[in-house]
Coordinates of N, CA, C and O in Angstrom, one line a residue:
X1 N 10.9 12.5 -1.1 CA 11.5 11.3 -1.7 C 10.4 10.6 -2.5 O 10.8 10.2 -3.6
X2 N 9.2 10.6 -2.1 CA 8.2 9.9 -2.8 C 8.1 10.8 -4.2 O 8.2 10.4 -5.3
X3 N 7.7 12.2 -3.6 CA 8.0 12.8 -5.6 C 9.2 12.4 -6.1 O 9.1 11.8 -7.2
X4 N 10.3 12.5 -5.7 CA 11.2 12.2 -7.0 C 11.4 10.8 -7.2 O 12.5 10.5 -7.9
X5 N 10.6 9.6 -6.7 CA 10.5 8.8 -7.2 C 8.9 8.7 -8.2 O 8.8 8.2 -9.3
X6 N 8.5 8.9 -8.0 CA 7.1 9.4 -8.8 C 7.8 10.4 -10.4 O 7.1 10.3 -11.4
X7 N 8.7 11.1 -10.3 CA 9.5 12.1 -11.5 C 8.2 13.0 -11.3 O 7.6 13.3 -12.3
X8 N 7.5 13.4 -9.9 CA 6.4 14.6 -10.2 C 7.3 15.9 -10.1 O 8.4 16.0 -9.6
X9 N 6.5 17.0 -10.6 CA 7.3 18.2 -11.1 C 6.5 19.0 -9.8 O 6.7 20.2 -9.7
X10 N 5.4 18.2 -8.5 CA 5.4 18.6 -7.7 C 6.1 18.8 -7.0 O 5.8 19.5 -6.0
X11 N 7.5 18.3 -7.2 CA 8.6 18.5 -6.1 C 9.2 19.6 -6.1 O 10.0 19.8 -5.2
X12 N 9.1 20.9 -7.2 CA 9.5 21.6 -6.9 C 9.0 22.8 -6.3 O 9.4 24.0 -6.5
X13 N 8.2 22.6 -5.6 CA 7.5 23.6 -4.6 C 8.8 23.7 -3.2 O 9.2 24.6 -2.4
X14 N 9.1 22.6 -3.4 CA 10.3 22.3 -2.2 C 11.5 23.2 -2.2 O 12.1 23.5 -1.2
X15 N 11.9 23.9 -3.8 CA 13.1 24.5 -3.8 C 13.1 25.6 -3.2 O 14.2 26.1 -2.9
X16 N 11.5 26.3 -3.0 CA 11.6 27.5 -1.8 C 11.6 26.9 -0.8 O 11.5 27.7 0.1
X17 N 11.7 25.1 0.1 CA 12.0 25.2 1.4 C 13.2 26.2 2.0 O 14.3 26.6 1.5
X18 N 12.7 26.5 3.3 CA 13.7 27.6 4.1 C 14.7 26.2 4.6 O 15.6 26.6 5.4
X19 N 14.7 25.1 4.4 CA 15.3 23.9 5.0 C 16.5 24.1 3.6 O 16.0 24.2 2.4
X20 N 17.5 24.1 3.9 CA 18.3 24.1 2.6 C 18.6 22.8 2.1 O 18.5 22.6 0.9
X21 N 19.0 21.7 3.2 CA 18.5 20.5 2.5 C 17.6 20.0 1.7 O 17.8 19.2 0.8
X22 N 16.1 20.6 2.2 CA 15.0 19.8 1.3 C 15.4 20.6 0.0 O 15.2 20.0 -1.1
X23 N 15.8 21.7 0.0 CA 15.3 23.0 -1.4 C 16.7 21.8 -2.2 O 16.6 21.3 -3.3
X24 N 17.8 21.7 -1.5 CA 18.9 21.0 -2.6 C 18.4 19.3 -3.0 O 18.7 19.0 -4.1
X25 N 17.7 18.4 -2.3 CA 17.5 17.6 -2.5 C 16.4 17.6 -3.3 O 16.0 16.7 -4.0
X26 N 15.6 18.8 -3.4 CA 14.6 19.2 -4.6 C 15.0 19.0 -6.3 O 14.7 18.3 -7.2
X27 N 16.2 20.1 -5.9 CA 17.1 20.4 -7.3 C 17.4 19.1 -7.7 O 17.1 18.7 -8.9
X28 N 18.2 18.3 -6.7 CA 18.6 17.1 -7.6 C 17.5 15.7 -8.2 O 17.6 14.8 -9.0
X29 N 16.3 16.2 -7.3 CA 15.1 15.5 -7.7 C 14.7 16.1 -9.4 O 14.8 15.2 -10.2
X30 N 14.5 16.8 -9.7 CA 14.5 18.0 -10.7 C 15.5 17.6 -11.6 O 15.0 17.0 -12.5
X31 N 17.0 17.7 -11.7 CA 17.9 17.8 -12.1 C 18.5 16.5 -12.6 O 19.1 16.5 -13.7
X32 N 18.5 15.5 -11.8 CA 19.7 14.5 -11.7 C 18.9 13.6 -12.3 O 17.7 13.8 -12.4
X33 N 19.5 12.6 -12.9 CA 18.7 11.1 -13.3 C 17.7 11.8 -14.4 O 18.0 12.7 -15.1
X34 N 16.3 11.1 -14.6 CA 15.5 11.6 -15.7 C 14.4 12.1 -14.6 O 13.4 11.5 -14.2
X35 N 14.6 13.2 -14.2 CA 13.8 13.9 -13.0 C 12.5 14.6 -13.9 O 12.3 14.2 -15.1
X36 N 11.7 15.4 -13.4 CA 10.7 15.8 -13.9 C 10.7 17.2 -14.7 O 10.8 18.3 -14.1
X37 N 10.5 16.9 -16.0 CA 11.4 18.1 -17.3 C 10.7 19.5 -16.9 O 11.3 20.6 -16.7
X38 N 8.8 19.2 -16.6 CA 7.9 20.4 -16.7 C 8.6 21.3 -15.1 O 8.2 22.4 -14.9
X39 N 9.6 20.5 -14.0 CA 9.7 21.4 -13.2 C 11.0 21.9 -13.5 O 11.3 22.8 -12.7
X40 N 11.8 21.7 -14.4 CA 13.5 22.5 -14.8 C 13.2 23.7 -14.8 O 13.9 24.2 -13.9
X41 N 12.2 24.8 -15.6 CA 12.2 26.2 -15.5 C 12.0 26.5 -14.1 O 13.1 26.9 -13.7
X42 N 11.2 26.6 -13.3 CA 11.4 26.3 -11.6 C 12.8 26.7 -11.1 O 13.2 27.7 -10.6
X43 N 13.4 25.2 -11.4 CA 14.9 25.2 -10.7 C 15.6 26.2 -11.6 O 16.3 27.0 -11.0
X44 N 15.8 26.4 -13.1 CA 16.0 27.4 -13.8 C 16.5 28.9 -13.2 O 17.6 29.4 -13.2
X45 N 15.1 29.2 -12.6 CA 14.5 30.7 -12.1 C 15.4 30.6 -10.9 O 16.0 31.6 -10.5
X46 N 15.6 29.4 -10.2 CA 16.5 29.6 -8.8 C 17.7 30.8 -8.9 O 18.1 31.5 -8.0
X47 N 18.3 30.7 -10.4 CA 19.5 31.4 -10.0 C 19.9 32.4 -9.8 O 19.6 33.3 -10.6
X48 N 20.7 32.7 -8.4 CA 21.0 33.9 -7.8 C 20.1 34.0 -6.5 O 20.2 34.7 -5.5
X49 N 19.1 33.0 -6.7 CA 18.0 33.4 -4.9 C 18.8 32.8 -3.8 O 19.8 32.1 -4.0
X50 N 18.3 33.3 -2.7 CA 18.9 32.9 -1.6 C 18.0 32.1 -0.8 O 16.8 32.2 -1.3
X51 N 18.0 31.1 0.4 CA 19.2 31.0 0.3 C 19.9 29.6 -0.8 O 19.1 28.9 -1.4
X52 N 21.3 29.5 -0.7 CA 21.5 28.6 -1.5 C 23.0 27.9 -1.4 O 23.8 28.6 -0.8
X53 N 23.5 26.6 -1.7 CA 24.4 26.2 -1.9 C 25.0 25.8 -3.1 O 24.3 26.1 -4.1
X54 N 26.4 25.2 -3.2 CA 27.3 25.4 -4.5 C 26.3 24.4 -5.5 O 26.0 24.5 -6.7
X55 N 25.7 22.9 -4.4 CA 25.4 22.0 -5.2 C 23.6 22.4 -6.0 O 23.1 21.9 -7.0
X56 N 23.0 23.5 -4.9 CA 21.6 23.9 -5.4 C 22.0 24.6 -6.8 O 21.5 24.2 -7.9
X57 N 23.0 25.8 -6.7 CA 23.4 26.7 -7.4 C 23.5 26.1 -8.7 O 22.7 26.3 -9.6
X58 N 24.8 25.0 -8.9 CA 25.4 24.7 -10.2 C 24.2 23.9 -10.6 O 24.1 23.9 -11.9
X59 N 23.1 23.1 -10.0 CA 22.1 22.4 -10.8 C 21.0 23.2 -11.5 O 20.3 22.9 -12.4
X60 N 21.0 24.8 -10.6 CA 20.2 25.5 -11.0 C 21.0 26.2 -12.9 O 20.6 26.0 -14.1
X61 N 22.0 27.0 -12.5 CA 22.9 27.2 -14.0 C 22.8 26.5 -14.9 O 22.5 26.8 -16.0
X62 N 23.2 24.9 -14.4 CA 23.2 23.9 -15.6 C 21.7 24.0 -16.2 O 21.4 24.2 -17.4
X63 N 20.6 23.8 -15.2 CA 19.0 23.7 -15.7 C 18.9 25.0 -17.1 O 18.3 24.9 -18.2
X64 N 19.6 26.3 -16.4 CA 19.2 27.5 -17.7 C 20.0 27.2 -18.6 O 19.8 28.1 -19.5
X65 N 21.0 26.2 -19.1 CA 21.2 25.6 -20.4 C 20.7 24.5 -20.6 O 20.9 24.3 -21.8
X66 N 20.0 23.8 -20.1 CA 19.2 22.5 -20.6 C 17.9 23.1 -21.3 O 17.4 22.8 -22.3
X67 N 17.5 24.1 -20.3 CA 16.4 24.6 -21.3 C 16.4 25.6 -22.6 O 15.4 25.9 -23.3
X68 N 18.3 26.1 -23.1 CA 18.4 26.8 -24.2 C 17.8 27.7 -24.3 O 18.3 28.0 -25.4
X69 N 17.0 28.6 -24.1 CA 16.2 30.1 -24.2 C 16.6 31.4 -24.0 O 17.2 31.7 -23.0
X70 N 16.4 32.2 -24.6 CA 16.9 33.5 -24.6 C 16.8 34.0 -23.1 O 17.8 34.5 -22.6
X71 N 15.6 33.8 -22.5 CA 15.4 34.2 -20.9 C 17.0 33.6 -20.1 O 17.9 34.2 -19.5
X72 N 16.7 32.3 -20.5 CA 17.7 31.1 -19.7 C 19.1 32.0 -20.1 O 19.4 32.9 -19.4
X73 N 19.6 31.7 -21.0 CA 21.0 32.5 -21.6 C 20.6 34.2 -20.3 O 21.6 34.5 -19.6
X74 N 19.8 34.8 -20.3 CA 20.3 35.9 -19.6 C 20.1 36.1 -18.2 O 20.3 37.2 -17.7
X75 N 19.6 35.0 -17.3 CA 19.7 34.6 -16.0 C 21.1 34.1 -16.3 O 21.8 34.4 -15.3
X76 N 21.9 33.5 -17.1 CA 23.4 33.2 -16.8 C 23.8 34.5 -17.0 O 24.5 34.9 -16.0
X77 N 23.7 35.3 -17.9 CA 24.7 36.3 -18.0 C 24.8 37.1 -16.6 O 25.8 37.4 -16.1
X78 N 23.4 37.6 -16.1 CA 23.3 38.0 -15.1 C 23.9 37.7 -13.9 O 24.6 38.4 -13.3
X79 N 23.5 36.7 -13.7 CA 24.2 35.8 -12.5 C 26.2 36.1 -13.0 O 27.1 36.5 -12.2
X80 N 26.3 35.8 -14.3 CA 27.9 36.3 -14.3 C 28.4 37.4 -14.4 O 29.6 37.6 -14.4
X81 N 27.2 38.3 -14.5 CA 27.9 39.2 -13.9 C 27.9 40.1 -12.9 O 28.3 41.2 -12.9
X82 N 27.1 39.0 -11.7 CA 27.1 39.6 -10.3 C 28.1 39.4 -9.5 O 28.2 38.3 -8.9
X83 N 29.2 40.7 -9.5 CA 30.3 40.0 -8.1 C 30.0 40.1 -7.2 O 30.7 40.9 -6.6
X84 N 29.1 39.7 -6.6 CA 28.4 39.4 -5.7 C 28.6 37.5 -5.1 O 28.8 36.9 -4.1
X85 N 28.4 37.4 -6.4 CA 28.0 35.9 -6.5 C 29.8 35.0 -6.4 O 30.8 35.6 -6.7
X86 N 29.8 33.6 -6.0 CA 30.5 33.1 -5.9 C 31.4 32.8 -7.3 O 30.9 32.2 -8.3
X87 N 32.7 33.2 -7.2 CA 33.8 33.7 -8.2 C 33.5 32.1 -9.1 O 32.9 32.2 -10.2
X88 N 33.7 30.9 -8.8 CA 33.7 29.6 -9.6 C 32.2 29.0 -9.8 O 31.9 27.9 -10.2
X89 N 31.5 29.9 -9.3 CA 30.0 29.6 -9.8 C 29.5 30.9 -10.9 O 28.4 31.0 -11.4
X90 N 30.8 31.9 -11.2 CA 30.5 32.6 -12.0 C 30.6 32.2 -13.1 O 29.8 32.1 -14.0
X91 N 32.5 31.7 -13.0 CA 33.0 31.1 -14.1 C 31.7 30.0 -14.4 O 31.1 30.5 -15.3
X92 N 31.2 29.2 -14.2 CA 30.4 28.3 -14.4 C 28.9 28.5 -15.7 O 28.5 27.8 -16.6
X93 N 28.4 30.2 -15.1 CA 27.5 30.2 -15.7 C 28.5 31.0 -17.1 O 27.7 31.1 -18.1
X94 N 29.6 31.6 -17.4 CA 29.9 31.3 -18.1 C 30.6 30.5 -19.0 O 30.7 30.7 -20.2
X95 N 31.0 29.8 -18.3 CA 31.4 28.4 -19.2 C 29.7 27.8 -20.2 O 29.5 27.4 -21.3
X96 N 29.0 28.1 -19.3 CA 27.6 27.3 -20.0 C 27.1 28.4 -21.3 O 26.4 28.2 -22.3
X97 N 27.7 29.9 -20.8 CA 27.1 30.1 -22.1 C 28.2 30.3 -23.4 O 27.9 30.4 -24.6
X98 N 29.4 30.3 -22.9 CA 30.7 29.8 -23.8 C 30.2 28.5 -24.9 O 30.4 28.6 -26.1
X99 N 29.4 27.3 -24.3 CA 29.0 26.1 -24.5 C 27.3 25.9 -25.7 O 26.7 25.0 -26.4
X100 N 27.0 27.1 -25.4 CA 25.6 27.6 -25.5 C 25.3 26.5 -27.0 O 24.8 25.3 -27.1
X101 N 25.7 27.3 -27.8 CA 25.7 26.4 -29.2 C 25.9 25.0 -29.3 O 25.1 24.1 -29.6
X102 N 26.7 24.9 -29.1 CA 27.4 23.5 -28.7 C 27.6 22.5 -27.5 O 28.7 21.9 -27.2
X103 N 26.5 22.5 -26.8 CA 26.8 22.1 -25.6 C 26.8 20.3 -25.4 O 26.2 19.5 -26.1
X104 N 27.7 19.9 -24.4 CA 28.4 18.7 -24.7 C 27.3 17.9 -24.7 O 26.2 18.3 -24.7
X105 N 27.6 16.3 -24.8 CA 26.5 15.5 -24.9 C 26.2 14.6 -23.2 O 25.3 14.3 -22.4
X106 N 27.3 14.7 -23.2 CA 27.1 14.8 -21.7 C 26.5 15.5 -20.7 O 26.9 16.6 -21.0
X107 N 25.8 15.6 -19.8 CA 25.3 16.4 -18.9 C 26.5 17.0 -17.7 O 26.8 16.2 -16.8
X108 N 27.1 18.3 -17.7 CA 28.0 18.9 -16.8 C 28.1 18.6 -15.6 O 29.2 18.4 -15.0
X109 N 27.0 18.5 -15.1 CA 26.3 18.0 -13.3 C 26.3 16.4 -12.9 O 27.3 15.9 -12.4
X110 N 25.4 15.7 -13.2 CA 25.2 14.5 -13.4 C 25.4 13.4 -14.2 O 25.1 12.2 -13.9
X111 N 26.2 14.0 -15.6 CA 27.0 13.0 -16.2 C 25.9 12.5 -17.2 O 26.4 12.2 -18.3
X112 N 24.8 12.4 -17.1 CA 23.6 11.7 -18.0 C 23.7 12.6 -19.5 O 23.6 13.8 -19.7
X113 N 23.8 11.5 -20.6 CA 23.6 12.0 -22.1 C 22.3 12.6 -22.3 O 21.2 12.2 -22.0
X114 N 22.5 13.5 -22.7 CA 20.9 14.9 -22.8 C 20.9 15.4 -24.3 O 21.9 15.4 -25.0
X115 N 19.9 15.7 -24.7 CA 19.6 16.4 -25.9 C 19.8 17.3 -25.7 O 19.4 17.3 -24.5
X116 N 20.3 19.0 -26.2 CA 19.8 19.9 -26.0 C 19.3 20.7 -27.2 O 19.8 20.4 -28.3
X117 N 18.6 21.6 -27.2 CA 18.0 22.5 -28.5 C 17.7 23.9 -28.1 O 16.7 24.5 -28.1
X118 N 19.4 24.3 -27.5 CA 19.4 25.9 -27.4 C 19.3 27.1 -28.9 O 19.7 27.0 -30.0
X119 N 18.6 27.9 -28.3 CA 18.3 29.0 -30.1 C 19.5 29.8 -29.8 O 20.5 29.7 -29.0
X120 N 19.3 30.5 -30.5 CA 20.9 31.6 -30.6 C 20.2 32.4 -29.9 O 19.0 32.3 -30.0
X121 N 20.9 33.3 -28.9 CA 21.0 34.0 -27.9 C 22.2 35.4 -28.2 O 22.5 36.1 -27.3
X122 N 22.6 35.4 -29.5 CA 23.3 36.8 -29.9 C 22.6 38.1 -29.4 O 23.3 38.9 -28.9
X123 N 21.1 38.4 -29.8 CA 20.5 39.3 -29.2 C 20.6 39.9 -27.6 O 20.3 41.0 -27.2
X124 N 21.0 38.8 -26.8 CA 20.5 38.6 -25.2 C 22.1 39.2 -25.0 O 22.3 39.9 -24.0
X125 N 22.8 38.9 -25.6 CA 24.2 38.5 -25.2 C 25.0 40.5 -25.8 O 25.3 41.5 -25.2
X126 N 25.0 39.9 -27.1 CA 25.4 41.5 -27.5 C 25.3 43.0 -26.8 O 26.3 43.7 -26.7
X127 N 24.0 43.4 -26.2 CA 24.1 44.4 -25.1 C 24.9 44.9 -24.3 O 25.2 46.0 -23.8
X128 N 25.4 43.2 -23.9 CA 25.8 43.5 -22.4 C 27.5 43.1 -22.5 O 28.3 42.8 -21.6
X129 N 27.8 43.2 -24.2 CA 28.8 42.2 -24.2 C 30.1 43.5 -23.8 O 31.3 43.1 -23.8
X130 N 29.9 44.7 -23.5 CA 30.7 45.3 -22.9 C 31.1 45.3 -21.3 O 32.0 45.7 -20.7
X131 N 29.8 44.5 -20.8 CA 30.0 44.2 -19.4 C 30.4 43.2 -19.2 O 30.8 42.8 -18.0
X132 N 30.5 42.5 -20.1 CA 31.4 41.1 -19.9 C 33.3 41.2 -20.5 O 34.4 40.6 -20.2
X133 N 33.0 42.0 -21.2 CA 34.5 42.4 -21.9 C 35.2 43.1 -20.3 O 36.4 43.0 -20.0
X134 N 34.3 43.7 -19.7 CA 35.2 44.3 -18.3 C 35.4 43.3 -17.1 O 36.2 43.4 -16.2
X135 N 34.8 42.6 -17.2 CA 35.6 41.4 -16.2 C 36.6 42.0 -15.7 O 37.1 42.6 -16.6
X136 N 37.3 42.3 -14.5 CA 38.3 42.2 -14.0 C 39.3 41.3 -13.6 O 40.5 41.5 -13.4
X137 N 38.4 40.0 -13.3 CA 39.1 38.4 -13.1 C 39.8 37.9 -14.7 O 39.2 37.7 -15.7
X138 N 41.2 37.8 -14.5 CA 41.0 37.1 -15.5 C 40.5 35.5 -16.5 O 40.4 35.1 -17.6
X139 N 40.3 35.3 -15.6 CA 40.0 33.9 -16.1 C 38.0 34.1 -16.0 O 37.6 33.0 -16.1
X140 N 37.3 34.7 -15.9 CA 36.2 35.2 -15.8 C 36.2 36.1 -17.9 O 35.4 35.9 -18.9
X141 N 37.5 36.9 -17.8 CA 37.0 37.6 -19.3 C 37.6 36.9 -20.1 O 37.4 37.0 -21.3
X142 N 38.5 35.8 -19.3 CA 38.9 34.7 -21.4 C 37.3 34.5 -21.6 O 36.6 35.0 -22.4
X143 N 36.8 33.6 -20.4 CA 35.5 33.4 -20.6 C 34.4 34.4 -21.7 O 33.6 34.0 -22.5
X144 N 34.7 35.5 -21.2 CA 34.1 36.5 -21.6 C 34.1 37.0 -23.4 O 33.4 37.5 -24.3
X145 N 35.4 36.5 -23.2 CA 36.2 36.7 -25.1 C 36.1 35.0 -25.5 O 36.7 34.8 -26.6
X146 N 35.6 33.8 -24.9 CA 35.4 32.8 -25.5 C 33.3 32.8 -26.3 O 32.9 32.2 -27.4
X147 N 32.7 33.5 -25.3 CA 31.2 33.8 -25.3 C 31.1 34.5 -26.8 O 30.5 34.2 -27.8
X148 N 32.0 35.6 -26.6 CA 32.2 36.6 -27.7 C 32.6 35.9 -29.1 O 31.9 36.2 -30.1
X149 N 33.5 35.1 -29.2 CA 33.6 34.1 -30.6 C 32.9 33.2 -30.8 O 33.0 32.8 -32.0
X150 N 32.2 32.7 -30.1 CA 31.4 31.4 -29.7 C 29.6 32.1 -30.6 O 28.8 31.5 -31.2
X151 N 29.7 33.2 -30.3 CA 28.1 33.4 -30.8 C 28.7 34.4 -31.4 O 27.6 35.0 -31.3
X152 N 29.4 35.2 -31.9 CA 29.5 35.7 -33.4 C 29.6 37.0 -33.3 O 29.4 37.7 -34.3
X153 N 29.9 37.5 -31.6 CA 29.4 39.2 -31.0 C 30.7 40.0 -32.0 O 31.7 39.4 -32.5
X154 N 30.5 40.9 -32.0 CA 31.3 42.3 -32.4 C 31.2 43.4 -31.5 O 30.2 44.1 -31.2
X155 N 32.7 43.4 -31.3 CA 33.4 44.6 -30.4 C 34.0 45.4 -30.9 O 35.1 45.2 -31.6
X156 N 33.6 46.4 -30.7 CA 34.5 47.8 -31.2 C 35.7 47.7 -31.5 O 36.2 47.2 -30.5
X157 N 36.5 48.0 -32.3 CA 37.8 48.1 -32.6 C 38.8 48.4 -30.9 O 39.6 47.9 -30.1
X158 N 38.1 49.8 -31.2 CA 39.0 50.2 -29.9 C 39.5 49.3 -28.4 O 40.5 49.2 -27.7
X159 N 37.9 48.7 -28.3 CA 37.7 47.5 -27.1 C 38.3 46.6 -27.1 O 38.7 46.1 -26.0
X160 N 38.5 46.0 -28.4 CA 39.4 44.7 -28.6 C 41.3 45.0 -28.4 O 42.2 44.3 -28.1
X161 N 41.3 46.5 -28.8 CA 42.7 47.2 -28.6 C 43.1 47.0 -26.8 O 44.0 46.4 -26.2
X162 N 41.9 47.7 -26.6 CA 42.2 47.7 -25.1 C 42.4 46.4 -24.4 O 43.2 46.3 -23.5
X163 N 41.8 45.3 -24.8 CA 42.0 43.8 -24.4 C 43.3 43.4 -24.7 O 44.0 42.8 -23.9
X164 N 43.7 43.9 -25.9 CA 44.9 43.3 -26.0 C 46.1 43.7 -25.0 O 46.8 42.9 -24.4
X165 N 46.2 45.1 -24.8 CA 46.9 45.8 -24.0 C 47.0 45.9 -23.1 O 48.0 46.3 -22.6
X166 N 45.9 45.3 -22.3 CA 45.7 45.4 -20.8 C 45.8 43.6 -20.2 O 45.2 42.6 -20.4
X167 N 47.0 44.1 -19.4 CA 47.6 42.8 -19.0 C 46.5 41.6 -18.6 O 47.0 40.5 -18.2

């Protein structure tokens, strides 16, 4: 409590607590309000570690779009495309990279107006953009075909055939 009234970025040593309370009340120390900027890559890197909750999770996703970076953009893609990972914390990280360019002025999590100054991320994205075209969820590959228009990707003729056809 005393770090995140302090805004020190020593609070995030906490997010590897094995206490999943302290590691979440880290994140939102980090995350929420005007918390401490130099520890966001920190909470950043959280995503996908264990262990974790929806509210550690989504502040971690939202943090790899506040910081805009090519790394950040492919800890989301990653994370979306682990089915592994929790189906509405997928959709999440890609909603944020759907958003990438344009992302709201509002903050997704906490509501607080944020600047952001994400770079293009076409290179990070393109590779893998046939692993996101296979989604099997649907509502996971609109996502997937919103990313794709959103940063300017190009898909094979054939692939875009196949999207259309397949229910």
């Amino acid at each position: 409590v005393a770090l995140r009234r302090q805004t020190s970025p020593l609070v995030q040593v906490f997010l590897d607590d094995p206490e999943l309370l302290v590691a979440e009340e880290a994140a939102r120390a980090i995350h929420d309000e005007r918390g401490p900027v130099d520890a966001l890559p920190a909470l950043a890197a959280r995503v996908g570690a264990t262990p974790t909750s929806p509210p550690l999770e989504r502040r971690a996703l939202n943090a790899n779009l506040r910081l805009g970076t090519p790394e950040a953009a492919g800890r989301l893609l990653t994370f979306a495309l682990n089915e592994g990972a929790p189906r509405e914390l997928r959709l999440e990280a890609l909603e944020s990279l759907a958003l990438w360019n344009r992302p709201p002025s509002l903050d997704r999590v906490d509501g607080y107006a944020r600047t952001y100054h994400p770079v293009p991320v076409g290179a990070v994205l393109a590779p893998r953009l046939d692993a996101l075209l296979s989604l099997a969820d649907s509502q996971l590959k609109t996502r997937a075909i919103e990313i794709m228009i959103a940063h300017g990707l190009q898909a094979p003729p054939d692939r875009l055939a196949d999207l259309v056809a397949t229910p």
